[in-house]
Short mmCIF file of C-alpha atoms and ligand atoms in Angstrom, two decimals:
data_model
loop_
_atom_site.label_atom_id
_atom_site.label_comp_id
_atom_site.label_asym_id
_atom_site.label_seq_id
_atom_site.Cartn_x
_atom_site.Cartn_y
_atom_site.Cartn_z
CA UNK Z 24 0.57 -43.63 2.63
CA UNK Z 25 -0.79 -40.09 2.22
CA UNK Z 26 0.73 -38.43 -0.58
CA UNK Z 27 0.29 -34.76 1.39
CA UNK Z 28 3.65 -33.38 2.33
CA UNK Z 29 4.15 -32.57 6.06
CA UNK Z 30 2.83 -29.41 7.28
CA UNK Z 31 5.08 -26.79 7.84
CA UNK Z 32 5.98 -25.36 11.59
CA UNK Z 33 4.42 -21.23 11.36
CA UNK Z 34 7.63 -20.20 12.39
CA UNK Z 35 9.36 -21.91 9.29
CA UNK Z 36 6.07 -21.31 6.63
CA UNK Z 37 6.97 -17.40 7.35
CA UNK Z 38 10.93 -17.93 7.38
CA UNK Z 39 10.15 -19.29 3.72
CA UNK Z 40 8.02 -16.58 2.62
CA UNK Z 41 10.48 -13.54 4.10
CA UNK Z 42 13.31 -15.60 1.93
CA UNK Z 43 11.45 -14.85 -1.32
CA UNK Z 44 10.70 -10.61 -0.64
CA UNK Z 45 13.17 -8.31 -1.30
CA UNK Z 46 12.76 -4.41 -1.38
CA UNK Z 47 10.95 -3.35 -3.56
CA UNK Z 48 12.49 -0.28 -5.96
CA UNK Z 49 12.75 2.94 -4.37
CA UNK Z 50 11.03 6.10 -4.75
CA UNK Z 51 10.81 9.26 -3.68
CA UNK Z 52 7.53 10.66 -1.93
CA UNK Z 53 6.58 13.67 0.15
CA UNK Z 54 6.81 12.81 3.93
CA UNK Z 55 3.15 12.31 4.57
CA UNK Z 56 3.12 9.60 2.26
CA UNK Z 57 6.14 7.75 4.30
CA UNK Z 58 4.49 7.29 7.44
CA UNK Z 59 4.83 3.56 8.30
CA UNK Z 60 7.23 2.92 5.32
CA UNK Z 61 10.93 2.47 5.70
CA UNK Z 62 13.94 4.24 4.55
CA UNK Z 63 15.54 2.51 1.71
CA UNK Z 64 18.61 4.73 1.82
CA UNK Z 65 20.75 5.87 5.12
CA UNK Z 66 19.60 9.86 5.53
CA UNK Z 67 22.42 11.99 6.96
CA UNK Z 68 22.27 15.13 8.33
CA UNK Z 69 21.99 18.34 6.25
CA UNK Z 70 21.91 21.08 9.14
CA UNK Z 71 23.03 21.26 12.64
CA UNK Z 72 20.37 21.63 14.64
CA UNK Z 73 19.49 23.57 17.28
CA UNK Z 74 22.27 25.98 14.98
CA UNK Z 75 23.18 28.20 17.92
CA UNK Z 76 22.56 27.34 22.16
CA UNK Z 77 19.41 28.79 22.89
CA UNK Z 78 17.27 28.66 25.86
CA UNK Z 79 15.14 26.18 27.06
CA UNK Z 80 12.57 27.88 29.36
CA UNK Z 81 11.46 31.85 29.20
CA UNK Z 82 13.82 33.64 31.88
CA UNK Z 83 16.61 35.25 32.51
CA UNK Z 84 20.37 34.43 30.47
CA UNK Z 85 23.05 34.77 33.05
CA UNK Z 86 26.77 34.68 34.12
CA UNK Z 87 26.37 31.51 36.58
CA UNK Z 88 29.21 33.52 38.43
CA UNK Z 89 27.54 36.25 38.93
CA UNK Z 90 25.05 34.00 41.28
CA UNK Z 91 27.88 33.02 43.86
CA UNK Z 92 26.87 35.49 46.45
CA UNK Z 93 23.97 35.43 48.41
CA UNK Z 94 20.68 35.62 47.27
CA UNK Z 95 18.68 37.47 45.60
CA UNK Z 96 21.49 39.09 43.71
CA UNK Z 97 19.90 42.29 41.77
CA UNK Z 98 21.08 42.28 37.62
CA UNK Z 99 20.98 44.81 35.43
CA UNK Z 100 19.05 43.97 32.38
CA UNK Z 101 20.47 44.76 28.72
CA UNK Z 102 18.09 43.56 26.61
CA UNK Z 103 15.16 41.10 25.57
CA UNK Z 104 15.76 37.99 23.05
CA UNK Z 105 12.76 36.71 21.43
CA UNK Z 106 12.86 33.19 19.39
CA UNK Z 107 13.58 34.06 15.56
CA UNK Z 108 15.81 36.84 16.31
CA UNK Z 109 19.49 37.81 17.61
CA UNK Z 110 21.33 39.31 20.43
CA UNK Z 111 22.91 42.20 20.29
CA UNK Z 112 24.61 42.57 22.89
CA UNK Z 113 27.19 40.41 25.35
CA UNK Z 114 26.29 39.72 28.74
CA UNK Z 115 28.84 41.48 30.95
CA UNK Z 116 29.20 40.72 34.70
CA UNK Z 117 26.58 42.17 36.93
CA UNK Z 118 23.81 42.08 33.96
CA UNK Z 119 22.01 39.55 32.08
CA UNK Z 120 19.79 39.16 29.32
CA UNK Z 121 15.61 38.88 29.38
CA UNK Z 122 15.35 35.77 27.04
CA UNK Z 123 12.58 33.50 25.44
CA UNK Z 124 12.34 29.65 24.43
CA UNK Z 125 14.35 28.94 21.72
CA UNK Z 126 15.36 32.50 21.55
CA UNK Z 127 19.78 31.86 20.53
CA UNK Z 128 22.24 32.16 24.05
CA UNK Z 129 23.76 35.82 24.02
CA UNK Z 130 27.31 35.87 24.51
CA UNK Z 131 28.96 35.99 27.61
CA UNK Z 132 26.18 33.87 29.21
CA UNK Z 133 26.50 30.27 30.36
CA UNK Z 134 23.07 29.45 32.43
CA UNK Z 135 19.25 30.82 31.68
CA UNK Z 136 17.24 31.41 35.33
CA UNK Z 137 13.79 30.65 34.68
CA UNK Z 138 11.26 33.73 34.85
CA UNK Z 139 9.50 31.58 38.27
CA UNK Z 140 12.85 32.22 40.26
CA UNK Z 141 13.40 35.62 39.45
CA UNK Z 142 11.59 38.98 40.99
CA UNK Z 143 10.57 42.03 39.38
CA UNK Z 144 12.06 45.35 41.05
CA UNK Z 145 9.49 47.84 41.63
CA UNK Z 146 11.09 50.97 41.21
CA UNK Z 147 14.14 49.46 38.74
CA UNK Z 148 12.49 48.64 36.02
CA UNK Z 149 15.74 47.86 33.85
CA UNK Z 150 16.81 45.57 37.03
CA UNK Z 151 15.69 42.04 37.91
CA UNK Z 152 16.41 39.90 40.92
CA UNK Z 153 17.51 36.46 40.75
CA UNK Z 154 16.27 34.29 43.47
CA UNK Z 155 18.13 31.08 42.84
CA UNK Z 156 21.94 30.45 42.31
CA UNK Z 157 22.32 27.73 38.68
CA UNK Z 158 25.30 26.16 37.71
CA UNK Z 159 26.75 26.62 33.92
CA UNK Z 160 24.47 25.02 30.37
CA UNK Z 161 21.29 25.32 33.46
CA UNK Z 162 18.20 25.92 30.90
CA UNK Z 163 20.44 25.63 28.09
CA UNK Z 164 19.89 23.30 24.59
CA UNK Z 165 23.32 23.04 23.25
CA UNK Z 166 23.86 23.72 19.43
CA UNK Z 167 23.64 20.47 17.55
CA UNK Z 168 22.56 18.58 20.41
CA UNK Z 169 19.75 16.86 18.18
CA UNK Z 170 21.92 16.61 14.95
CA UNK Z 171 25.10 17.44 13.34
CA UNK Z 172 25.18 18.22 9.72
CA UNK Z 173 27.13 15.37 8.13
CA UNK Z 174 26.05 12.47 11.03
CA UNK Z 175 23.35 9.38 10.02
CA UNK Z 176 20.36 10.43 11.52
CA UNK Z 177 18.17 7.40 10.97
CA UNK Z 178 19.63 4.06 8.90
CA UNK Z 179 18.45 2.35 6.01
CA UNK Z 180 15.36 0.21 6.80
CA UNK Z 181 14.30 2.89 9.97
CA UNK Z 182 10.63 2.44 10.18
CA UNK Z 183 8.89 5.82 9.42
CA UNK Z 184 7.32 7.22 12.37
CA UNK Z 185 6.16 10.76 13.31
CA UNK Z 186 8.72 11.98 14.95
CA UNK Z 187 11.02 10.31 12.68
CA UNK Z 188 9.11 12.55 9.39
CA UNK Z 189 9.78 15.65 11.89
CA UNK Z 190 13.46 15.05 12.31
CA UNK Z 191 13.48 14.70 8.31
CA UNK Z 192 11.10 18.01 7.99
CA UNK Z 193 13.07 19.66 10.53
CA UNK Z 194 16.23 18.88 8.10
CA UNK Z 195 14.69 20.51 5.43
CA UNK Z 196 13.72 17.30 3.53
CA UNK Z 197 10.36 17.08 2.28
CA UNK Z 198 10.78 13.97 0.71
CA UNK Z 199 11.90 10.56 1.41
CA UNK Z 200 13.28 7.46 -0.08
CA UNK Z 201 11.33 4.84 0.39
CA UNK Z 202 11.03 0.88 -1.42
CA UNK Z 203 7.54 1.92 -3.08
CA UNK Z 204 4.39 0.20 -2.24
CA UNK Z 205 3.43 -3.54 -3.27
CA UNK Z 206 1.19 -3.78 -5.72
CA UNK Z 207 -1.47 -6.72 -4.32
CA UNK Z 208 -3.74 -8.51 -6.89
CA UNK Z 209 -6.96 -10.21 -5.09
CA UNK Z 210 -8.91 -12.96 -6.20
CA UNK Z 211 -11.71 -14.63 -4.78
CA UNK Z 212 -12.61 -18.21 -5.95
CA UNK Z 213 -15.77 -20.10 -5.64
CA UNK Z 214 -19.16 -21.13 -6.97
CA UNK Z 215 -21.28 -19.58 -4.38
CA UNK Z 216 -19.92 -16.29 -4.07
CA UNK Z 217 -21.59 -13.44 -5.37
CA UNK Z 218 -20.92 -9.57 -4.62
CA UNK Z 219 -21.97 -7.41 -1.55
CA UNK Z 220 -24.47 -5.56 -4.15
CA UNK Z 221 -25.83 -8.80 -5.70
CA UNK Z 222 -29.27 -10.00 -4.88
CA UNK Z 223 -27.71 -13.03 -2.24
CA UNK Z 224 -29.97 -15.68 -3.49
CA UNK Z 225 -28.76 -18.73 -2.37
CA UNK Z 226 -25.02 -17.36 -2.59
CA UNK Z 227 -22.46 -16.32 0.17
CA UNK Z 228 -21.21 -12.74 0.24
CA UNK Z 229 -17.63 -12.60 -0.97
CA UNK Z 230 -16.29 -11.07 2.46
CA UNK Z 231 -12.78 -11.90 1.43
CA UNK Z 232 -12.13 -10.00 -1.67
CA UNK Z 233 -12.82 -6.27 0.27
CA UNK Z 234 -11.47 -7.83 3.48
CA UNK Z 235 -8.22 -8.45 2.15
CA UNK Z 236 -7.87 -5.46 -0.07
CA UNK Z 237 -8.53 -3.27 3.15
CA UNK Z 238 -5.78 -5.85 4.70
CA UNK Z 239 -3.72 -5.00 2.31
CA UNK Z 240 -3.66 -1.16 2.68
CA UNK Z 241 -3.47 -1.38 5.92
CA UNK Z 242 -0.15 -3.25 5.58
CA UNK Z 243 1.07 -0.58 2.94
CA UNK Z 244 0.40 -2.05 -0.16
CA UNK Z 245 -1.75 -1.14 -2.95
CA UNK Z 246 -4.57 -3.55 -3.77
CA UNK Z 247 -6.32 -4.39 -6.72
CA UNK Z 248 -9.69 -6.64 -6.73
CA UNK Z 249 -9.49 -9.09 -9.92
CA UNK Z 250 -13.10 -10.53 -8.85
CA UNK Z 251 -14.52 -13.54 -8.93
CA UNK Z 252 -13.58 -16.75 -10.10
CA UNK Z 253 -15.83 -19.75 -10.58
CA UNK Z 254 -14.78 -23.39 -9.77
CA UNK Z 255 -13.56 -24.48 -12.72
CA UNK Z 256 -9.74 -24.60 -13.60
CA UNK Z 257 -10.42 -22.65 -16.80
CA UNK Z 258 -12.43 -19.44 -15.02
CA UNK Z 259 -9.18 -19.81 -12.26
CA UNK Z 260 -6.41 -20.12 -14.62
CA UNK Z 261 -8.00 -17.26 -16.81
CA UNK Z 262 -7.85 -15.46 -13.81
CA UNK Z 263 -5.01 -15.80 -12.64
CA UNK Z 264 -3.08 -15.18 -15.89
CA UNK Z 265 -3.89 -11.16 -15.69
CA UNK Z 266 -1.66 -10.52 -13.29
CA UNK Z 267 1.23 -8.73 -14.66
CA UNK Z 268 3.24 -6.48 -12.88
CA UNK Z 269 1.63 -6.97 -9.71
CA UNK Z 270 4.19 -8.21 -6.70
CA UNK Z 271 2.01 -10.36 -5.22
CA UNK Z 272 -1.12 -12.55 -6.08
CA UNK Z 273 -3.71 -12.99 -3.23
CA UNK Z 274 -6.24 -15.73 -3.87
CA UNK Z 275 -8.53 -17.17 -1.25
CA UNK Z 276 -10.22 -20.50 -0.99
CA UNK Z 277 -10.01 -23.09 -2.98
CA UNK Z 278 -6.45 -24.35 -1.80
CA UNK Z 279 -8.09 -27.75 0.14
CA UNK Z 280 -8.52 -30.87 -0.94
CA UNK Z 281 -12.05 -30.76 -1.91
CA UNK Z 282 -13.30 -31.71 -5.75
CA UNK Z 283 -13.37 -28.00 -6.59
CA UNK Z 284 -10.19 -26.63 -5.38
CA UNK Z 285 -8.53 -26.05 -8.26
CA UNK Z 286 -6.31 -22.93 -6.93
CA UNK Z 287 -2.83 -24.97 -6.89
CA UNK Z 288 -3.48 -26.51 -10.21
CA UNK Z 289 -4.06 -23.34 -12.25
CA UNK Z 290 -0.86 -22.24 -10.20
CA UNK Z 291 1.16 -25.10 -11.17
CA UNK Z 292 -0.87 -24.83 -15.46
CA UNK Z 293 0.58 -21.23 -14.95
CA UNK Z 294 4.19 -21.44 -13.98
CA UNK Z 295 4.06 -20.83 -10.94
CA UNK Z 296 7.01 -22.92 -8.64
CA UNK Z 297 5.17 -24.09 -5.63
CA UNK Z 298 7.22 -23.36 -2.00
CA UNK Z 299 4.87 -24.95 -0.03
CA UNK Z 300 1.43 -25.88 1.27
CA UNK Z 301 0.09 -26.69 4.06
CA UNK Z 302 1.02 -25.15 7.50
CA UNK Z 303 0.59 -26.75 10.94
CA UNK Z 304 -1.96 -24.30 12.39
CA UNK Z 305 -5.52 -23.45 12.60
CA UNK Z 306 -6.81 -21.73 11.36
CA UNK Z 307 -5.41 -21.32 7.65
CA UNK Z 308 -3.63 -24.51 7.52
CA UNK Z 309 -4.34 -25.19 3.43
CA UNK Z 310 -2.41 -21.83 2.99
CA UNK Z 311 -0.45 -22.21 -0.42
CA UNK Z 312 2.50 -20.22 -1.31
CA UNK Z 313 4.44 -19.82 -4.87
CA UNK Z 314 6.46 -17.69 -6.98
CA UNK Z 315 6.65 -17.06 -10.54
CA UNK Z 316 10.01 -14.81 -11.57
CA UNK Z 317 9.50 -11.58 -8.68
CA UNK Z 318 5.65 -12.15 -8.15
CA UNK Z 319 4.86 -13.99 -5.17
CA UNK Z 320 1.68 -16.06 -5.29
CA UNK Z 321 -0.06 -16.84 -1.50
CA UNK Z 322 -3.18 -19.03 -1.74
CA UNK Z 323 -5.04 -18.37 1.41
CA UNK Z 324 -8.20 -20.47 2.57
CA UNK Z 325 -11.90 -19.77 1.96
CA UNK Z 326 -13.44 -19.31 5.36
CA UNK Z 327 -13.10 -15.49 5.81
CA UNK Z 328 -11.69 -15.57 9.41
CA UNK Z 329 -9.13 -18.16 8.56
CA UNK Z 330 -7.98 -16.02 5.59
CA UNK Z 331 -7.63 -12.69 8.03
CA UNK Z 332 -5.23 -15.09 10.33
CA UNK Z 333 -3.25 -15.90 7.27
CA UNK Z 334 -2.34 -12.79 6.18
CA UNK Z 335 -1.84 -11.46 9.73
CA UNK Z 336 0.80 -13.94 10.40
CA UNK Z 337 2.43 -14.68 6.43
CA UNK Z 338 1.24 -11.71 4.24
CA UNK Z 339 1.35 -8.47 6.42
CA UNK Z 340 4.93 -9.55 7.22
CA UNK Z 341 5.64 -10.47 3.55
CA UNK Z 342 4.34 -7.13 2.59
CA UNK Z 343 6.18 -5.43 4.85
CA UNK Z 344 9.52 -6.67 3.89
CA UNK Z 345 8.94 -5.82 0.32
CA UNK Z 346 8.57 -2.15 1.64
CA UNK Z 347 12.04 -2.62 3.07
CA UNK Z 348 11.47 -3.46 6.91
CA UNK Z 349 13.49 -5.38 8.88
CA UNK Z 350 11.23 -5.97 11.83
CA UNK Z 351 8.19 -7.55 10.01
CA UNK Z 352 7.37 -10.39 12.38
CA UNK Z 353 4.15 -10.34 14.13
CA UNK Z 354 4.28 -8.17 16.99
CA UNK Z 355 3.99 -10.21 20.84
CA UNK Z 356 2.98 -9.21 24.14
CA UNK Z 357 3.31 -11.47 26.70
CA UNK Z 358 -0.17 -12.22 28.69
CA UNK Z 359 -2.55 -14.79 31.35
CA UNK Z 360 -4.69 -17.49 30.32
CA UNK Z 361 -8.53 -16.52 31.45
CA UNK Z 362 -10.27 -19.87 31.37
CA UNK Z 363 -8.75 -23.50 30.20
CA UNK Z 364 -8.46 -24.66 26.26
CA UNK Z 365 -7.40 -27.85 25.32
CA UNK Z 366 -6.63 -29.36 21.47
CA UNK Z 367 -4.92 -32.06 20.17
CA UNK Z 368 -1.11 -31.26 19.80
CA UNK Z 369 -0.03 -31.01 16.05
CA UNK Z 370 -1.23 -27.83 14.90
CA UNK Z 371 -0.70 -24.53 16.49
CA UNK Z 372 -3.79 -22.78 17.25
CA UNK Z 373 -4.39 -18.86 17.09
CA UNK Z 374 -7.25 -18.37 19.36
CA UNK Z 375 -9.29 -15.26 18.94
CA UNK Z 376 -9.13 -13.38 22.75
CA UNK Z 377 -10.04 -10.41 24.21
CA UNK Z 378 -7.19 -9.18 26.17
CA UNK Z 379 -7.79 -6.69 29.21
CA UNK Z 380 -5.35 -5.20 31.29
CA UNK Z 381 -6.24 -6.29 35.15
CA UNK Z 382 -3.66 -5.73 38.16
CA UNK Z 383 -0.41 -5.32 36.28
CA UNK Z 384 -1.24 -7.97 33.58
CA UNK Z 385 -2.84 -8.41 30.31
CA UNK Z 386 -5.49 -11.54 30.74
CA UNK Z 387 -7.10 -13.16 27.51
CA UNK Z 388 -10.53 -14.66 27.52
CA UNK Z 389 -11.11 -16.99 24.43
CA UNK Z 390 -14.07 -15.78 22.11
CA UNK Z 391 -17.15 -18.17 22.35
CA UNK Z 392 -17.15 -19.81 18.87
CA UNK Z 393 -13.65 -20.24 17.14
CA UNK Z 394 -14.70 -21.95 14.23
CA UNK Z 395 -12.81 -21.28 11.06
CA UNK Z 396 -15.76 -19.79 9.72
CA UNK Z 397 -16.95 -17.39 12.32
CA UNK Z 398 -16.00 -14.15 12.14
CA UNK Z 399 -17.97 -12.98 15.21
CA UNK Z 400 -15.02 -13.79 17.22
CA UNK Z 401 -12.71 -12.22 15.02
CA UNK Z 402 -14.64 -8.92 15.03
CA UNK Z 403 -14.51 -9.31 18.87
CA UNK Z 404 -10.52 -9.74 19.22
CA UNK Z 405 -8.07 -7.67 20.32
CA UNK Z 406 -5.12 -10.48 20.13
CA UNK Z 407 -4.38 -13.30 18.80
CA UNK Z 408 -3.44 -16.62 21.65
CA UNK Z 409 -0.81 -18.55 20.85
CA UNK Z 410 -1.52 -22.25 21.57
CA UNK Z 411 1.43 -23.84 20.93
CA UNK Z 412 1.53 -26.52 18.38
CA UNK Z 413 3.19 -29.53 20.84
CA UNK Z 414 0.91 -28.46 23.53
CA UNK Z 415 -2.44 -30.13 24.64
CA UNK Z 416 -3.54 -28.13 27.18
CA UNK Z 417 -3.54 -24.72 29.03
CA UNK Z 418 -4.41 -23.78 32.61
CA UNK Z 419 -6.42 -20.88 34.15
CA UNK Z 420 -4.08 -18.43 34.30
CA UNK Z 421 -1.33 -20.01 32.21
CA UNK Z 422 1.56 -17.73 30.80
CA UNK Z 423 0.69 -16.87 27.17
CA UNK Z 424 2.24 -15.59 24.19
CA UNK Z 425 -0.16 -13.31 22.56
CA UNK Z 426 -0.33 -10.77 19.01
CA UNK Z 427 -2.00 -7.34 18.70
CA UNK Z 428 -4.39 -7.45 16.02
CA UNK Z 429 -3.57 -5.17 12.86
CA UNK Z 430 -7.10 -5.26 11.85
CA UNK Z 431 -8.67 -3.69 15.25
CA UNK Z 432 -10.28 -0.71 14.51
P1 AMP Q 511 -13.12 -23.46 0.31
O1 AMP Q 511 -11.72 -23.20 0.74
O2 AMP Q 511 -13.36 -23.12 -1.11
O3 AMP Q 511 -13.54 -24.86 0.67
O4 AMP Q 511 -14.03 -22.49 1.17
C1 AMP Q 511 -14.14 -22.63 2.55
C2 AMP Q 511 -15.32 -21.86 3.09
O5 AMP Q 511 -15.09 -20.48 2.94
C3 AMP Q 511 -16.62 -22.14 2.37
O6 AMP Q 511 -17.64 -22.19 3.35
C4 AMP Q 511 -16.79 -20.95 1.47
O7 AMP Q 511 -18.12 -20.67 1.15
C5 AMP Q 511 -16.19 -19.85 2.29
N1 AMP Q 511 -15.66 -18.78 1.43
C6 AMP Q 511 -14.83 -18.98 0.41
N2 AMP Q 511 -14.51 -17.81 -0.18
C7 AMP Q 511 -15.18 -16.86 0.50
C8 AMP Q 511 -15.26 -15.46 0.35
N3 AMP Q 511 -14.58 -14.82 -0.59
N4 AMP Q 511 -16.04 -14.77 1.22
C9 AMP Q 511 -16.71 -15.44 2.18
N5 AMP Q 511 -16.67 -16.76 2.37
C10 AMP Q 511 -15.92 -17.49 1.53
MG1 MG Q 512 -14.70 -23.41 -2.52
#
């Protein structure tokens, strides 16, 4: 009997993980700092907005009444509104105002003419002629037809877009409350690593450490490298006992089976409750995940493209939940199969693709070599291909489930 639990389904390893984040506490920053964040508190609005009716095009502000006849019907004009300033005067029958974008309605009119349908009179220069009859609010952008002081204008856990920052700055509100940022401790484990800067010798570049910090920011959080830890369960546990205050622990390799992988013991020497290991996927199936009072602990696999997978399918959605999103599972598009795969059923795979779009559909080609530790094919990738984890084979142009890439340039 192996004494190796089961492997987890992906769907259910990241249903675990979501269970143990929570918002983090919230903060106030200036709106440039929220893009991509989430509200942690509803924001309501503080000013109605547009304040008056005010034009929509530069023309002419009208009585739509006064256009019944037939056409061109000559107006007198009173007087000329620009944007930032008011009118003075009402429009009475027969005249009408000259008025600008955004310039506020005078009273008395109901419709703006836009300057292309009107005519200048030659020898009447206060005159204009109107060339086109409009019917009542034509042109017009009705006071507090974006927002009413007092409504919700975006909810609690609204993702932080531009145009969502503009609504705030157009409010007034230069800052925002947002769950602050997670603070992400990285550790890379193993004998044979050595730094970019270090002479290689016969070592491996760690790739992981900078790869996942950049992961990281992407994602929102804040990373900080701890180094590197030898194989040993000393140099690991040492290691992994400085991490106070962080939220969550990154490590990577280490978390097999092999005579040096010593990750889930120091884990376990440490405190740390263990909520699983071992996912049914490739690649990243020794992924290990823990949690030691509000610090979660994810133990992601050596092989630098199998750690990238991980954290694009368990720890960018972790992350993001911790800054208060509600939407944090990986993104899907729906695509065709361009060529054949086939695999043993029992894990799912995630196959490195490039997706193009060709006659109204997005087609993925697999990557040449998918090997856990190739990272050719990841740099290569635009999605990730869902190969289900029941299914043994696909055909040319099968249907396909496939994710956008966060780490595309
Ligand atoms: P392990 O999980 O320790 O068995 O490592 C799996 C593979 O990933 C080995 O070939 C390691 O050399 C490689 N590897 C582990 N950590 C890193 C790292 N930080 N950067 C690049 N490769 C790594
Ligand atoms: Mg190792």
């Amino acid at each position: 009997m192996s004494d190796t639990p089961a492997l987890l389904p992906v769907d259910e390893a990241r249903a675990r993980i979501l269970g143990l984040c929570t918002p983090l506490p919230t903060e106030w920053v200036p709106g440039d700092d929220a893009l991509g964040r989430a509200l942690a508190e509803d924001v309501r609005a503080r000013r109605t907005l547009p304040p008056w009716d005010n034009s929509a095009m530069d023309g002419y502000a009208v009585r739509a009444r006064d256009l019944a006849g037939p056409l061109p019907v000559r107006l007198t004009v009173g007087e000329t509104v620009f944007a930032g300033r008011r009118p003075t005067r009402e429009v009475v029958p027969g005249t009408c105002a000259r008025i600008m974008t955004g310039a506020p309605l005078p009273p008395g009119a109901d419709a703006v003419v836009m300057r292309e349908r009107t005519r200048a009179v030659p020898d009447a220069p206060d005159a204009v002629e109107i060339l086109e009859a409009v019917v009542p609010g034509n042109f017009i952008r009705p006071r507090g037809e974006d927002a009413k002081e007092g409504d919700v204008l975006l909810r609690r856990g609204t993702p932080l877009g531009i145009p969502e920052l503009g609504l705030l700055w157009a409010q007034g509100q230069g800052t925002v409350p947002v769950p602050r940022r997670p603070r992400v401790a990285v550790l890379s484990t193993g004998d044979e690593l050595c730094r970019v800067d270090e002479p290689p010798g016969d070592g491996i570049v760690d790739v992981n450490a900078p790869a996942l910090a950049l992961a990281v920011r992407r994602a929102g959080g804040v990373p900080t490298l701890l180094g590197i830890a030898r194989d040993t369960r000393e140099a690991v546990q040492e290691a992994l006992s400085r991490v106070e205050g962080f939220d969550v622990v990154l490590t990577s390799a280490g978390v097999s089976v092999g005579d040096h992988d010593f990750v889930k013991d120091a884990l376990e020497a440490l405190g740390v409750e263990q909520r699983f290991w071992r996912v049914a996927i490739k690649p990243g199936k020794p992924l290990v995940v823990g949690q030691r009072g509000h610090t979660l602990f994810m133990g992601l696999p050596g092989n630098p493209t199998s750690s990238l997978v991980t954290f694009e399918l368990f720890v960018r959605p972790a992350l993001r939940r911790l800054q208060g999103l509600e939407d944090v599972e990986p993104p899907r598009v729906s695509g065709r199969l361009d060529g054949r795969l086939s695999k043993a059923p029992g894990l799912a795979h995630f196959v490195r693709v490039t997706a193009t779009w060709r006659a109204g559909e997005l087609w993925a080609k697999p990557l040449g070599t998918q090997t856990s530790g190739a990272l050719r094919s990841a740099a290569a990738a635009t999605h990730l291909l869902h190969f289900p984890y029941d299914s043994s084979s696909l055909t040319d142009g099968s249907h396909v489930e496939l994710l956008p890439l966060s780490w595309v340039a």
